[in-house]
Amino acid sequence: MEWITAEELNLWARSEIASREKISEIVARLIIGTAHRIDSIRIPTRSSFQIHGFDGTLTASGVPPYVPEGDSIWEFGASEDYVQKANDDYKNRTIDLTLADKYSQTTLVIVTPRRWDRPRGPTLEEWEQQKKGENVWKDVRVYDGIKLEAWLKENPAVASYISRYVLRKTPRIGARSTDEFWEEYSAHFDPLLTEQVLICGREDQAKDLCQRLDSGPPAIRLVADHPDEAVAFSVAAIRSTTTELKEFLESRTLIIDSEEAARLLADRPNMIFIPCGSALKMANTLSVKNPTIVPLGRQERGRGGTLVLNRPSTTDFQKALESMALKPDSARLSPYNAVNPKLA
């Protein structure tokens, strides 16, 4: 399944002024969505991108073929002359020979969204082999648009986010990232719904849910007043947890909206699924390999293994409404039934 192609990345690099800045965000999300254990990661993005030093540093358990084992240094660029940029990055990062011992234990990774495709000059593989042959670094790698396409294909939750919010294109199948879901769901309310309204009086349950997702149980039957509330609570819990865990969960979580999408994604490893609508038929299949939240209404509680959401107290709910700038007497007790003129 291809969410983002190498051609689209190549065109984006040509037309998008901020592509050099944003490529680091793409890679950071891919690393978090791929690595099983990260000991340290520092990849400045957005306004912090231009700080001095390496573009990125990482220490992680390797996941071939994308995340190097141990220490790695990352350099990003979107220059039209990507070969010259790679040569410059290699030279600039290899210049201090006092760090020879450090280099020998570290992988250098150079990233460009452009396709390495030159009629003259070294191929990508030839360039890598030439630099490896100098025996300075533990390994030298180049990730171009073609490799990024393959990496994004293996990480559909990241690809969905990047497709919508970085490349500004619509995802091609019935699946959404947590950001996409929240943007659409909260917009049904006026004023916009906040995460606090969904998790008020349920803070411990939100924490418990995120811990379960992190530890990887196969299926969590989540019961609320309505299945939509169960989905929204799950997303609100992920968006409200600690920064490190939030990044980890968001990089793996997809809300699945169609049976077809569920079939296409069921075999993907290292995912978290929240099926809704027709995709609920595939909940058992989705949960075979990945943690899956099964959203249910209270009348659908069924067999055991469920997490039944508390109904927040009037006091808790009124406090949460303040985050929406909504008066307490303007809403009913259940977050699912909060005032919603757009749906009235």
CSV table of C-alpha atoms in Angstrom, one decimal, residues 40 53 80 82 107 126-127 133 135 141-142 173 193 200 204-205 211 223 229 262 274 300 340:
chain,number,residue,atom,x,y,z
A,40,SER,CA,18.2,8.8,23.1
A,53,GLY,CA,25.6,20.9,15.4
A,80,GLU,CA,18.7,20.0,-6.0
A,82,TYR,CA,21.8,16.2,-3.6
A,107,THR,CA,26.6,5.3,11.6
A,126,GLU,CA,28.3,3.3,-5.4
A,127,TRP,CA,28.5,6.5,-3.3
A,133,GLY,CA,35.6,2.0,1.9
A,135,ASN,CA,36.8,3.0,6.9
A,141,ARG,CA,23.9,5.3,4.5
A,142,VAL,CA,21.9,7.5,2.1
A,173,ILE,CA,-7.7,4.7,2.0
A,193,LEU,CA,-14.2,20.0,21.9
A,200,CYS,CA,-12.6,14.3,33.0
A,204,ASP,CA,-6.9,6.9,35.7
A,205,GLN,CA,-8.7,5.0,33.0
A,211,GLN,CA,-0.2,1.7,29.4
A,223,VAL,CA,-17.4,0.6,26.6
A,229,GLU,CA,-17.4,8.3,22.5
A,262,ALA,CA,-8.8,-3.1,7.7
A,274,ILE,CA,-9.1,1.6,16.4
A,300,GLU,CA,-23.0,-3.9,23.6
A,340,ASN,CA,-23.5,20.5,19.6
